[in-house]
Coordinates of C-alpha atoms and ligand atoms in Angstrom, one line a residue:
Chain A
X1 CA 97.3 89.7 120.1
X2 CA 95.9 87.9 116.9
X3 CA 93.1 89.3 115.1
X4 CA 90.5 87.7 113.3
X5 CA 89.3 88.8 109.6
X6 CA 87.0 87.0 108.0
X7 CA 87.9 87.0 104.0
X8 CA 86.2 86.3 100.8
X9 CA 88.1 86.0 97.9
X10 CA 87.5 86.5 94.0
X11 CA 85.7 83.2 93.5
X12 CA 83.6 83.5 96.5
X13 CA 85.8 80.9 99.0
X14 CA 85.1 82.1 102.5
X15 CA 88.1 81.9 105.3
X16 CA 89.0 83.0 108.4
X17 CA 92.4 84.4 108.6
X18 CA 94.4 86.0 111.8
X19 CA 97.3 88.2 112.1
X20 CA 99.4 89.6 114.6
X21 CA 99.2 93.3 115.6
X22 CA 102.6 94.0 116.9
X23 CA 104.3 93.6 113.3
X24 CA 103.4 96.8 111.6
X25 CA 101.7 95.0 108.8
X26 CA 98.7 96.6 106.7
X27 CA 95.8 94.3 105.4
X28 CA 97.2 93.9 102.1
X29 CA 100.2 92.6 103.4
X30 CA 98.3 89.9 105.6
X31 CA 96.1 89.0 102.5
X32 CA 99.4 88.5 100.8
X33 CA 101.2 86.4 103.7
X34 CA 97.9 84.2 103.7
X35 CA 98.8 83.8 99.6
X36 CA 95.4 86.0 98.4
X37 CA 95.5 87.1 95.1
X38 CA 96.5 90.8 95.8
X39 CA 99.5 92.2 94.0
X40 CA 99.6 95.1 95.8
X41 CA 101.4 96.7 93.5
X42 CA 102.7 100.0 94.7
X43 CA 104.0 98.2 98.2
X44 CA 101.2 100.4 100.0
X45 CA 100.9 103.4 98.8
X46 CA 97.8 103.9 98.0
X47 CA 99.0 104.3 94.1
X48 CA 97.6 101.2 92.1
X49 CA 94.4 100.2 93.5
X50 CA 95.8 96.2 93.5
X51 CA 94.8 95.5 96.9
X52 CA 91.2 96.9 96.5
X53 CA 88.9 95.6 98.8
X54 CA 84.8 95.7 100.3
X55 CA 84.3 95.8 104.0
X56 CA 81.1 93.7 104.7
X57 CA 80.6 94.1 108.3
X58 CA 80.4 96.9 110.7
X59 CA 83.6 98.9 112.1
X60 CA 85.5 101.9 112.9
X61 CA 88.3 102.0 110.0
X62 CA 90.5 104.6 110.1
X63 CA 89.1 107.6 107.5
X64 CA 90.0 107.2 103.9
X65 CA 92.7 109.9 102.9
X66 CA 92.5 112.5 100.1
X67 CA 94.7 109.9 97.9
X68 CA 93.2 106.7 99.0
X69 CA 89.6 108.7 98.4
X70 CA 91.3 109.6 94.3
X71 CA 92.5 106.0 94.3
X72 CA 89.4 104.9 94.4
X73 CA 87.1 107.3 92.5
X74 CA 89.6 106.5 89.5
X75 CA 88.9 102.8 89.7
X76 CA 85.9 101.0 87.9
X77 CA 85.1 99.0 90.4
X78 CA 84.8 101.2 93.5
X79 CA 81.6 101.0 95.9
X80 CA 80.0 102.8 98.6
X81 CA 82.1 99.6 101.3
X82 CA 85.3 100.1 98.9
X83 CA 88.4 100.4 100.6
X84 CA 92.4 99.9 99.8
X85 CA 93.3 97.6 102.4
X86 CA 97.2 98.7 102.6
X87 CA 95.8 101.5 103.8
X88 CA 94.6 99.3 106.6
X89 CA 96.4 98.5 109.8
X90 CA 96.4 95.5 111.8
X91 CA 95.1 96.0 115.3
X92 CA 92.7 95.3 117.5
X93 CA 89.9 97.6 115.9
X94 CA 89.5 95.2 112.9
X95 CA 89.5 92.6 115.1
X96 CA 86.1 90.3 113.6
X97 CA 86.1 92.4 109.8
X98 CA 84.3 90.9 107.5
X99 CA 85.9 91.2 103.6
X100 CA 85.8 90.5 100.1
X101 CA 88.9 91.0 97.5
X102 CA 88.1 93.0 94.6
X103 CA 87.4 92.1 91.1
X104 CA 91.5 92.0 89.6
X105 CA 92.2 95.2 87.7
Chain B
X1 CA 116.6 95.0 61.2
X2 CA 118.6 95.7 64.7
X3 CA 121.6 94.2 65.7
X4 CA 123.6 94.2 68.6
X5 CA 125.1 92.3 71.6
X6 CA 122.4 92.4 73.9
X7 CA 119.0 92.7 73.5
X8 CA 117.6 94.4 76.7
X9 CA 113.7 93.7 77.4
X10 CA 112.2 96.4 79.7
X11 CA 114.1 99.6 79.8
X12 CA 113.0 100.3 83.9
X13 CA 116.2 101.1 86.4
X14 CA 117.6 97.5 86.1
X15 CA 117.3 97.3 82.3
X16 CA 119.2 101.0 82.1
X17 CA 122.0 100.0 84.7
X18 CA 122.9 97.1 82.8
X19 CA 123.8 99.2 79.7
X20 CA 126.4 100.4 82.1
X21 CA 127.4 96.8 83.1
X22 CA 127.8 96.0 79.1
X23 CA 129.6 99.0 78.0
X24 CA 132.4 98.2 80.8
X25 CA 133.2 95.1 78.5
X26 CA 132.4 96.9 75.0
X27 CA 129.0 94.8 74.4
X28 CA 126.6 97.2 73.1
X29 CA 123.3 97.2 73.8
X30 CA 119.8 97.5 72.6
X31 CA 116.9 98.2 75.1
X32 CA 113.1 97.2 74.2
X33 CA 110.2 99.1 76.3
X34 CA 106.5 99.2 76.0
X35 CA 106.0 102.4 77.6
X36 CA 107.0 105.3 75.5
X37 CA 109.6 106.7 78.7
X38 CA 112.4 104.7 80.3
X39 CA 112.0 104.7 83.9
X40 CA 110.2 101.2 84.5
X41 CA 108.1 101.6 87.8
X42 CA 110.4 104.3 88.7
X43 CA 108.9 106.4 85.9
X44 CA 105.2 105.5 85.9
X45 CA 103.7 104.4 89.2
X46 CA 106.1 106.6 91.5
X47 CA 108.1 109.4 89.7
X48 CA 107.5 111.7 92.5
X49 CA 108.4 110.0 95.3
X50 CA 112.3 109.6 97.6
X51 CA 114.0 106.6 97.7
X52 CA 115.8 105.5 100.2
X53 CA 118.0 102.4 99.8
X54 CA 120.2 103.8 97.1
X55 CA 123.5 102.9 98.0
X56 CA 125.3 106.8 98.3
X57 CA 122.0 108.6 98.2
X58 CA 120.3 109.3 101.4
X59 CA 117.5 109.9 99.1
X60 CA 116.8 110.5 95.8
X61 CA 113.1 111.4 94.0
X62 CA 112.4 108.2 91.7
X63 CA 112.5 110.4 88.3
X64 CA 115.8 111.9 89.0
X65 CA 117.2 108.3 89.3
X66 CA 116.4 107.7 86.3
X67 CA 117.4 110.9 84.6
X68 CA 121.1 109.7 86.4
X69 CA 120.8 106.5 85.1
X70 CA 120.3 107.8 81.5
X71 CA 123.1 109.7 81.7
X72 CA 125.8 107.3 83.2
X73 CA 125.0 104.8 80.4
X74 CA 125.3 107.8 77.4
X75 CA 128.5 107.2 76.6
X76 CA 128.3 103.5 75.8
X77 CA 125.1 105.0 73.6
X78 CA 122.6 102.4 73.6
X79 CA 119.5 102.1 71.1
X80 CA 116.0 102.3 72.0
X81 CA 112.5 100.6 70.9
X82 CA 110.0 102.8 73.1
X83 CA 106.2 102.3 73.1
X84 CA 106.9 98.6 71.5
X85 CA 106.0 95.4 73.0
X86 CA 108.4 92.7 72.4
X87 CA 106.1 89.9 71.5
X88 CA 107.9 87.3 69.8
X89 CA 111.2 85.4 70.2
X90 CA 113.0 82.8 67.6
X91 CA 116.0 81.4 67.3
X92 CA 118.1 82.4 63.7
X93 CA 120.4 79.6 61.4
X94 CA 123.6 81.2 63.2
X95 CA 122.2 81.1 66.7
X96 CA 120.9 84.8 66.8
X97 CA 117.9 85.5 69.1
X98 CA 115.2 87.4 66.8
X99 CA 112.7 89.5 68.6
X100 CA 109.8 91.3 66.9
X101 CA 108.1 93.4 69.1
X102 CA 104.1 94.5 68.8
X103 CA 104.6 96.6 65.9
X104 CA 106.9 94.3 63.8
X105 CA 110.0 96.1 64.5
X106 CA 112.7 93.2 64.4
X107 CA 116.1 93.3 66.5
X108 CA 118.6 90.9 66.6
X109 CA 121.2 89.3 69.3
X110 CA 123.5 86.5 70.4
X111 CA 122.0 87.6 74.1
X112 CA 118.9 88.3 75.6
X113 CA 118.6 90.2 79.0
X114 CA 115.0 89.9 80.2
X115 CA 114.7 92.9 82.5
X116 CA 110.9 93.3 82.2
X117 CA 109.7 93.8 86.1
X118 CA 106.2 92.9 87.2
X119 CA 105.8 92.6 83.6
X120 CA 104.2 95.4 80.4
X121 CA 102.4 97.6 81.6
X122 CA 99.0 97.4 80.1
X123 CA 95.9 99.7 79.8
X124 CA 93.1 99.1 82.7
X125 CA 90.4 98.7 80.4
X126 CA 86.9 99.4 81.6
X127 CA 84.6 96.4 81.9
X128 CA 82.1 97.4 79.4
X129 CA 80.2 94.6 77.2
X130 CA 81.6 94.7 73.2
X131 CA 84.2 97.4 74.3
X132 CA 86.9 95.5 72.2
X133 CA 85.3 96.0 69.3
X134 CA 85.7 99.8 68.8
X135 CA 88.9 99.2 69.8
X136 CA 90.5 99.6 66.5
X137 CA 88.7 102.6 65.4
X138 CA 86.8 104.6 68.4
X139 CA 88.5 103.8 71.8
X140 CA 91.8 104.2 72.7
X141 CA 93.6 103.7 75.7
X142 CA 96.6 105.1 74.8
X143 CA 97.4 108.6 72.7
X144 CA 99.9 107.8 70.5
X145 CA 99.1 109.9 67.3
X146 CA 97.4 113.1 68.6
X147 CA 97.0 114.6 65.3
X148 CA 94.4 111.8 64.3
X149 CA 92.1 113.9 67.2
X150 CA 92.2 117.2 65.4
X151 CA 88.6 118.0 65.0
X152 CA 87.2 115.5 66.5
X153 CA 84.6 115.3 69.2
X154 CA 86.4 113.8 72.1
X155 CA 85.5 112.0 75.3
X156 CA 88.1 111.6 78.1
X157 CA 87.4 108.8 81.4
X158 CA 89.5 109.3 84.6
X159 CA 90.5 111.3 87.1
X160 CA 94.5 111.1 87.1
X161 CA 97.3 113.1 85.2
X162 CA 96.9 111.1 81.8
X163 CA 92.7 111.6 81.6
X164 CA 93.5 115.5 83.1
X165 CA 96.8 116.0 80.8
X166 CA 95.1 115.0 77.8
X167 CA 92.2 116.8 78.5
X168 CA 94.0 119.8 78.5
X169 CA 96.0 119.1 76.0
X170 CA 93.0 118.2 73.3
X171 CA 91.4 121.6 74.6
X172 CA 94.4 123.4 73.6
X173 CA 95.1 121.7 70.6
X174 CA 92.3 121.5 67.4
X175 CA 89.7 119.2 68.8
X176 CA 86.0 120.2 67.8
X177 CA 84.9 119.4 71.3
X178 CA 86.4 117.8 74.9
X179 CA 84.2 116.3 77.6
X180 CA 85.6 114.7 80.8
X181 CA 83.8 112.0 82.5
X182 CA 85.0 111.6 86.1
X183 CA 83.6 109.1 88.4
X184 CA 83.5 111.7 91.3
X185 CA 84.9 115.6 92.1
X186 CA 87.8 114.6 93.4
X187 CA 90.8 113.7 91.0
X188 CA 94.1 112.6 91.3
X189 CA 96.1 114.5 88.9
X190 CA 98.5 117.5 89.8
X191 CA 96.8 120.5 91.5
X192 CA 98.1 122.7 89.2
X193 CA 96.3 120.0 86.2
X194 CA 93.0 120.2 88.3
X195 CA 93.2 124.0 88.5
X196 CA 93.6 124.6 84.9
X197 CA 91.1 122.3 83.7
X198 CA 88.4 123.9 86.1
X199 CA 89.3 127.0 84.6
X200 CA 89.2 125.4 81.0
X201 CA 85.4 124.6 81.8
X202 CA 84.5 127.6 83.4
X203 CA 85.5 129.2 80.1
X204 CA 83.5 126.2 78.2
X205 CA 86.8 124.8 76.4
X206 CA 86.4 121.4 78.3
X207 CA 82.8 120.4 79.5
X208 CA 82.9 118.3 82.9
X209 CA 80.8 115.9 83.8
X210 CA 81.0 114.7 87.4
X211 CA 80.1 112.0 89.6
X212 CA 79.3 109.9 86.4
X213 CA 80.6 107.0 84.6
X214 CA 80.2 105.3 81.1
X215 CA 78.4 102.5 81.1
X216 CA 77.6 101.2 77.3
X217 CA 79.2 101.5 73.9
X218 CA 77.0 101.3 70.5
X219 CA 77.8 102.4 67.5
X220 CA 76.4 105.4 65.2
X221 CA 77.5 105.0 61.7
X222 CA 81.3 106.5 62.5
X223 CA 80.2 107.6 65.5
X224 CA 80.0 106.1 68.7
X225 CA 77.2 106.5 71.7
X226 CA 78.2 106.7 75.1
X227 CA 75.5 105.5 77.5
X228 CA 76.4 107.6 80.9
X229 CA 74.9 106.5 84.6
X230 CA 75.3 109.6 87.1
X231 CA 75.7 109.3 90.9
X232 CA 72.1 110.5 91.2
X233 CA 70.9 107.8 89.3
X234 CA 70.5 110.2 85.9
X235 CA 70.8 108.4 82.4
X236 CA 71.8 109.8 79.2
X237 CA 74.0 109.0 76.4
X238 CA 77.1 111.6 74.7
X239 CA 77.7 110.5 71.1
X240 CA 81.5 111.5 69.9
X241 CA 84.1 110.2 67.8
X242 CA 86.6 108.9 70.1
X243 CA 86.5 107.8 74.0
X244 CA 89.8 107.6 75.4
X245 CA 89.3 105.8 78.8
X246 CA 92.5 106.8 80.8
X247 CA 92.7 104.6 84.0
X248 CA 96.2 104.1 84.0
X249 CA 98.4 100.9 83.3
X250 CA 98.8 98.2 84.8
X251 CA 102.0 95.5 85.0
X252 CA 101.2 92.1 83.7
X253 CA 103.8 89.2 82.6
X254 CA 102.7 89.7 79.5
X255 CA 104.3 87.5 76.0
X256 CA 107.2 86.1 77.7
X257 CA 104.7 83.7 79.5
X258 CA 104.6 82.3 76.2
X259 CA 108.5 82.2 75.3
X260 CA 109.0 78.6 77.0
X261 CA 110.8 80.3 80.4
X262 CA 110.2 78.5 83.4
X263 CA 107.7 80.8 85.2
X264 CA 106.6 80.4 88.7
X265 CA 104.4 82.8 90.5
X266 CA 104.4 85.4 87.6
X267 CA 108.1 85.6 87.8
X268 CA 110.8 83.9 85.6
X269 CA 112.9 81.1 87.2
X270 CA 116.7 81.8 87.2
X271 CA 119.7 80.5 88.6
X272 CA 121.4 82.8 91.0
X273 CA 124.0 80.9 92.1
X274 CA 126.2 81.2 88.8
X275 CA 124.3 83.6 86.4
X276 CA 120.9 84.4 86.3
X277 CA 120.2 82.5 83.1
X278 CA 116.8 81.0 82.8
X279 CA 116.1 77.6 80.9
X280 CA 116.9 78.8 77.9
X281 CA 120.7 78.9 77.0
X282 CA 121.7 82.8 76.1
X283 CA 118.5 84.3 77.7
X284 CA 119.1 86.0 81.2
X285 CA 116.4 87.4 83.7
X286 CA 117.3 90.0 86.1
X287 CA 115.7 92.4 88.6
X288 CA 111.8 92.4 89.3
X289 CA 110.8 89.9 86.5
X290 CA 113.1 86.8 88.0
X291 CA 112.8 84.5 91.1
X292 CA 115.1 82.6 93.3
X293 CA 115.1 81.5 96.5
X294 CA 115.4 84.4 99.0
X295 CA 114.7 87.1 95.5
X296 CA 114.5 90.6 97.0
X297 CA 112.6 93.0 94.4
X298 CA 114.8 95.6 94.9
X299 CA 116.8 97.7 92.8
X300 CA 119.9 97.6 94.5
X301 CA 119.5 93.4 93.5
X302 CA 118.9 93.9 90.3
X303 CA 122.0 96.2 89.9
X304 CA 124.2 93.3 91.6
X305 CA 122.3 90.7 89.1
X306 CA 122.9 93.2 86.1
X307 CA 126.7 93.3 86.5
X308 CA 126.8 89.7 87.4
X309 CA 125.1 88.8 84.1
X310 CA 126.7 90.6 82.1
X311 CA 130.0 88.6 82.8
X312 CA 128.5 85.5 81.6
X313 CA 127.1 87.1 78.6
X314 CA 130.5 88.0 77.3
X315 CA 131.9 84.5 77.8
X316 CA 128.9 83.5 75.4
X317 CA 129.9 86.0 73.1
X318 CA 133.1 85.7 72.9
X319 CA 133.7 82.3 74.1
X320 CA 138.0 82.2 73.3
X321 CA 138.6 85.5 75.3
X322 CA 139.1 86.1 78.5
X323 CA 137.7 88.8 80.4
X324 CA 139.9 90.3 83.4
X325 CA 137.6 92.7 86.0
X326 CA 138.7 95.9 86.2
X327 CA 137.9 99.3 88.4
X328 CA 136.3 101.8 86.5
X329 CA 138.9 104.2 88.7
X330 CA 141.6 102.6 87.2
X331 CA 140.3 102.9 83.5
X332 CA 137.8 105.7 83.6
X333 CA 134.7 105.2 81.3
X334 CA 135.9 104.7 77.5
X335 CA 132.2 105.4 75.3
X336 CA 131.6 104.3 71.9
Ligands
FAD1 C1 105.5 102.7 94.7 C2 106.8 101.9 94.7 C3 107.8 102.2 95.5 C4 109.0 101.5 95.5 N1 110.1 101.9 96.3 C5 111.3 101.2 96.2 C6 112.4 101.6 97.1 O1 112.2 102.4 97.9 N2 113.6 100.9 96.9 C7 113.7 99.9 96.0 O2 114.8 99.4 95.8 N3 112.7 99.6 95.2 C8 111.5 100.2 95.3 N4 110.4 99.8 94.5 C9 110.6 98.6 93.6 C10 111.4 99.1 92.3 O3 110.7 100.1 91.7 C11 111.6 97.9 91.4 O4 112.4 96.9 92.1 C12 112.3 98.3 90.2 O5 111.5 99.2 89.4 C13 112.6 97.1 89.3 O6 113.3 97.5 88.2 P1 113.2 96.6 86.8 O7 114.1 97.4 85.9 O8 113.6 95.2 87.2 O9 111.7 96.6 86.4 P2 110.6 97.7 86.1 O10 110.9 99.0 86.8 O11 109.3 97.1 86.4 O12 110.7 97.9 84.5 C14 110.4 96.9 83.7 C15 110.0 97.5 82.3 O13 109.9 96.4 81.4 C16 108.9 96.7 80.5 N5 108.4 95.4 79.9 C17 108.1 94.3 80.4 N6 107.8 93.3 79.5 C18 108.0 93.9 78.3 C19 107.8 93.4 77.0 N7 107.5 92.2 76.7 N8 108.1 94.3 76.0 C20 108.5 95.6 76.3 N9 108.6 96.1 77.5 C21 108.4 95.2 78.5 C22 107.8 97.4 81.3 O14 107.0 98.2 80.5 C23 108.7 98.2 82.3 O15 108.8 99.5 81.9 C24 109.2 100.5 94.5 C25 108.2 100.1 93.7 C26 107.0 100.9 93.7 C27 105.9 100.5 92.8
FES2 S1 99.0 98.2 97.3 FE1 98.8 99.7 95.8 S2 97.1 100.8 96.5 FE2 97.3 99.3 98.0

């Protein structure tokens, strides 16, 4: 299936994007195949905080790991909704997110 | 001033192998890198971690590449500029390429090899209002002079092996005083880092103070006040002498956005089917920093673009010779 995640990027555009779930891709890599302006960096690996994101609706992410957690404690811009979205999968339980992309770094 | 054949910006796994390439055909060369380590990427976002796509290594731990690297290209001895930014470019009366890099160091080419990946890797600079301007004197992103610190009232930011290594380091080593400022309890360095520096503020050699975070800079004659917000909505402000704010580096493209390449998407356009020369006659790109139509940013590529370059650069040096590929089996590795 396609899912659904509604984006906002750095200069407040709003969009709807979707992405298939049977590719193995991560968020950062959708934002990135949709032309956002993530870097992601490190390739997803949780090691440069260039695909930082803020989840604005309600879900059931997978729990942040130890070094996604460090990631993000050691970046300026971190809040409570923060989130490294290559450390996201695609699939149907982010079906309907609601985003925003991170100040750059 | 430096001479040489070939000037080699960015001294990651690409801008190391093609010292290699070079030294096959007796060019010599010279390699420019804004971090004070080679290593590129390699060395500072992922030292620790296996690669896989080596060609003859099942896997091999991103630092020890590079340690490989630096000594297959030892006997062809190239020169270094480390912790420099090259920031400039001219043209000299005989053709030359001149580069000066950030701290006025000039070097000097009939080639250029742009091998500067996702780009310098730059400071992540917190964004706090006026911060630039106790840049000069009070902030500091980077150590490079740690005996301007000796007693001093220090001020680390950051939760990762720089902020934690310093820390330590400043503790050990003749600073007056050493606080560290971390966003949260968590950090990011090596355990072994964390360990020590709990143990350095149990024995009150470095004060900690967690789950806080600067948010104003003022000044206090040579002094500087820190205005700190804690996770419990606590305010108070640390006056010091220095701040270093270590949040890492980040790549960015950097002066050679500036040099007249043809850039596209961050990246510098070259032309892959014959060379991998840019716009600009005697300057190459290779590995992370170029693009071409179906450009992997791998270092396998940039290996193939590195010995593929360097052919071309030796028919611009030495335009009346002829150069006649041979195995390195067949002639071994002659140094200089
Ligand atoms: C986490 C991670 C994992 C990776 N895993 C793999 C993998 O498994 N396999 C693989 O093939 N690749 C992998 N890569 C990609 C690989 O690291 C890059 O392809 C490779 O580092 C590119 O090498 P390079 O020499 O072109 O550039 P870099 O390694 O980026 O080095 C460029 C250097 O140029 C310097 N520089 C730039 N501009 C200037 C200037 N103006 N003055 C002075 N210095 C300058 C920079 O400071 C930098 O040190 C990975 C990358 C990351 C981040
Ligand atoms: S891409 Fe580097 S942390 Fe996500």
């Amino acid at each position: 299936m396609d899912v659904k995640i509604h984006v906002t990027d750095r200069e407040g555009n709003k969009q709807t994007i979707s992405g298939p779930t049977d590719m193995s891709l991560n968020l950062m890599e959708l934002l990135k195949v949709h032309e956002y302006e993530v870097e992601g960096t490190c390739g997803g690996m949780a090691l440069c905080a260039s695909c930082h994101i803020y989840i604005n609706s309600k879900n059931n992410l997978p729990k942040i790991s130890d070094s996604e957690q460090a990631m993000l404690d050691d970046n300026w811009d971190s809040k409570a909704n923060s989130r490294l979205s290559c450390q996201i999968p695609i699939n149907e339980s982010i079906d309907l997110l609601t985003i925003e992309i991170a100040p750059e770094i | 001033m430096i001479k040489t054949d070939i000037i080699i910006i960015g001294a990651g796994p690409v801008g190391l192998f093609t010292v290699f390439e070079a030294g096959l055909l007796k060019l010599k060369c010279h390699l420019i890198d804004a971090l004070p380590q080679p290593g590129g990427q390699c060395a500072e976002i992922y030292p620790k971690k296996p690669i896989y796509d080596i060609p003859g290594y099942p896997s091999i731990i991103a630092s020890e590449l590079v340690e490989k690297l630096m000594k297959q290209i030892e006997p062809f001895n190239p020169g270094f500029t480390l912790g420099e930014t090259a920031q400039t470019i001219e043209k000299g009366s005989d053709g030359d390429f001149i580069i000066h890099t950030s701290q006025g160091t000039a070097h000097k080419a009939p080639v250029v090899a742009i091998a500067g990946g996702l780009g310098v890797f730059t400071p992540r600079k917190p964004p706090i209002e006026n911060l630039s301007i106790f840049e000069k004197d009070n902030v500091h992103y980077i150590v490079k002079e740690p005996a301007i610190f000796n007693d001093k009232n220090i001020v680390i930011s950051g939760g990762g092996d720089s902020a934690l290594d310093w820390a330590l380091y400043f503790a050990e080593n003749f600073a007056a005083s050493v606080k560290l400022i971390h966003r949260s309890e968590n950090f990011r360095a090596h355990n072994d880092s964390v360990q020590k520096a709990l143990e350095y503020a149990n024995d009150g050699k470095i004060e900690m103070i967690l789950n806080s975070q600067v948010s104003g800079i003022s000044k206090n004659n040579d002094q500087i006040v820190l205005g700190v917000d804690s996770k419990n909505n606590e305010k108070f402000n640390i006056t010091c002498d220095h701040w270093l704010p270590l949040f890492g580096l980040t790549p960015k493209l950097g002066p050679m956005g500036d040099w007249g390449l043809e850039i596209q998407k961050n990246a510098i356009k070259v032309d892959n089917s014959t060379d991998y020369s840019t716009n600009i006659d005697g300057i190459y790109a290779i590995g992370d920093v170029n693009t071409y139509q179906g450009k992997l940013k791998l270092i396998l590529c940039g290996f193939h673009e590195a010995a593929i370059m360097v052919q071309s650069a030796f028919k611009k040096i030495y335009p009346n010779k002829n150069n006649v590929l041979k195995y390195t089996t067949v002639t071994g590795i002659k140094g200089f």
